[in-house]
């Protein structure tokens, strides 16, 4: 159950009400929500009935949510959430948003040239990793702070918003200075300390699905961020591990309509990691939008074969341009733009 406190309730009244709940063994977690304080009830209502809670003068209303991910669920919010990035750019509305760029920021020239081309191709957001979660410790680990600096510069020059991955909870403050969207990678989907801290920021967080994760585990991970009061969560399907060895991962498009049914949060699809193969990215981009995704996250490189990471899945700018055009037509067919 979720308790909506009356708008503008004085702090003293809220404290009084929470003491009353605690005395009756009702355990709650407070969450800030659109200028209103909510109390998410953990478990049952203790010794009180829903009626008794509702009758309290501090309470506006209560809401029963029959899902473990209460704030992420459609019962909490029926209408789709629209996440604002910056300069009027919104994700989750009628317009499909495409984020593209290299797996890793490699040099200043590379990311600046990419930004210009990604923009000319018709994309809205520039991606680029500076802290890379590589399988092997001897692989290129990203440029770190200087990479963030180059990415921001490329964003500024092109006018594109930027997204980059955060690996370590200790880097939140640093990355916050450089990015418009925090990306949480598949390997960190269940890094709860990181998710909790990202609940305290107000910038959007793109949460990638763990490559092993069930839909419920994915939504519960998003719930950690929402419970902190950050409602700007973007869910991203990026492929899961299956028995198929011909592709790097299996892009699970079932999840798109499933999430659209279960949650109000925007859904993004990453066909690059989802396939691991550059020649499959275009078809899966079209399919993702046809399935109802709100946007795409694509790895594109000015010289794909020279990518320092994930070169097999990197597409060229020409291919990206084709994708944007084709996605436009699919978007129109499903009443999006
Ligand atoms: C990436 O976007 O480059 C990345 C590392 O993604 P994932 O976490 O999905 O592997
Ligand atoms: Mn990558």
Short mmCIF file of N, CA and C in Angstrom, two decimals, residues 10 14 24 27 29 31 42 44 50 80 85 89 125 129 160 168 171 189 197 203 207 246 250 256 267 309:
data_model
loop_
_atom_site.label_atom_id
_atom_site.label_comp_id
_atom_site.label_asym_id
_atom_site.label_seq_id
_atom_site.Cartn_x
_atom_site.Cartn_y
_atom_site.Cartn_z
N UNK A 10 2.44 20.10 7.39
CA UNK A 10 3.60 20.55 8.16
C UNK A 10 4.41 19.36 8.65
N UNK A 14 3.54 15.48 10.05
CA UNK A 14 4.03 14.25 9.40
C UNK A 14 4.74 13.37 10.42
N UNK A 24 1.88 1.46 15.87
CA UNK A 24 0.96 0.38 15.46
C UNK A 24 1.64 -0.64 14.55
N UNK A 27 5.32 -0.35 9.14
CA UNK A 27 6.65 0.11 8.72
C UNK A 27 6.54 0.78 7.36
N UNK A 29 8.41 3.52 4.20
CA UNK A 29 9.56 4.23 3.63
C UNK A 29 9.02 5.50 2.99
N UNK A 31 8.92 8.71 0.53
CA UNK A 31 9.48 9.06 -0.78
C UNK A 31 8.85 10.37 -1.25
N UNK A 42 5.72 -1.09 3.95
CA UNK A 42 6.43 -2.35 3.72
C UNK A 42 5.60 -3.46 4.35
N UNK A 44 2.56 -5.64 5.55
CA UNK A 44 1.16 -5.38 5.88
C UNK A 44 1.01 -4.10 6.70
N UNK A 50 -6.74 -0.43 6.47
CA UNK A 50 -6.56 0.63 5.47
C UNK A 50 -7.51 1.79 5.79
N UNK A 80 1.88 7.01 -19.00
CA UNK A 80 3.32 6.83 -19.18
C UNK A 80 4.11 8.01 -18.61
N UNK A 85 15.17 15.36 -20.24
CA UNK A 85 16.62 15.27 -20.21
C UNK A 85 17.21 16.68 -20.07
N UNK A 89 14.23 18.29 -24.31
CA UNK A 89 14.27 16.91 -24.82
C UNK A 89 13.59 15.96 -23.82
N UNK A 125 20.82 12.08 -28.76
CA UNK A 125 21.72 11.91 -27.61
C UNK A 125 23.00 11.19 -28.04
N UNK A 129 31.32 5.66 -23.47
CA UNK A 129 31.77 5.20 -22.16
C UNK A 129 33.15 5.74 -21.84
N UNK A 160 24.13 18.14 -28.52
CA UNK A 160 23.46 16.90 -28.12
C UNK A 160 23.57 16.69 -26.61
N UNK A 168 31.00 2.94 -10.50
CA UNK A 168 31.35 2.94 -9.09
C UNK A 168 30.59 4.03 -8.35
N UNK A 171 31.89 7.52 -7.84
CA UNK A 171 32.06 8.46 -8.97
C UNK A 171 30.82 9.29 -9.28
N UNK A 189 23.24 -4.01 -12.55
CA UNK A 189 21.80 -3.88 -12.32
C UNK A 189 21.41 -4.17 -10.88
N UNK A 197 22.08 5.29 -4.25
CA UNK A 197 22.66 6.63 -4.39
C UNK A 197 22.09 7.35 -5.61
N UNK A 203 18.95 13.61 -12.02
CA UNK A 203 19.16 13.40 -13.45
C UNK A 203 18.61 12.03 -13.83
N UNK A 207 18.74 2.43 -16.77
CA UNK A 207 19.09 1.18 -16.08
C UNK A 207 19.01 0.03 -17.06
N UNK A 246 25.59 -18.09 -31.63
CA UNK A 246 25.87 -17.34 -32.87
C UNK A 246 25.78 -15.83 -32.66
N UNK A 250 21.00 -12.57 -26.57
CA UNK A 250 19.73 -12.69 -27.29
C UNK A 250 18.86 -11.50 -26.88
N UNK A 256 9.54 -5.76 -24.12
CA UNK A 256 9.05 -4.41 -24.42
C UNK A 256 7.53 -4.31 -24.16
N UNK A 267 10.80 2.78 -22.06
CA UNK A 267 11.58 1.58 -22.38
C UNK A 267 12.50 1.86 -23.57
N UNK A 309 36.65 -0.97 -28.25
CA UNK A 309 35.84 -1.95 -27.52
C UNK A 309 34.60 -2.25 -28.36
#
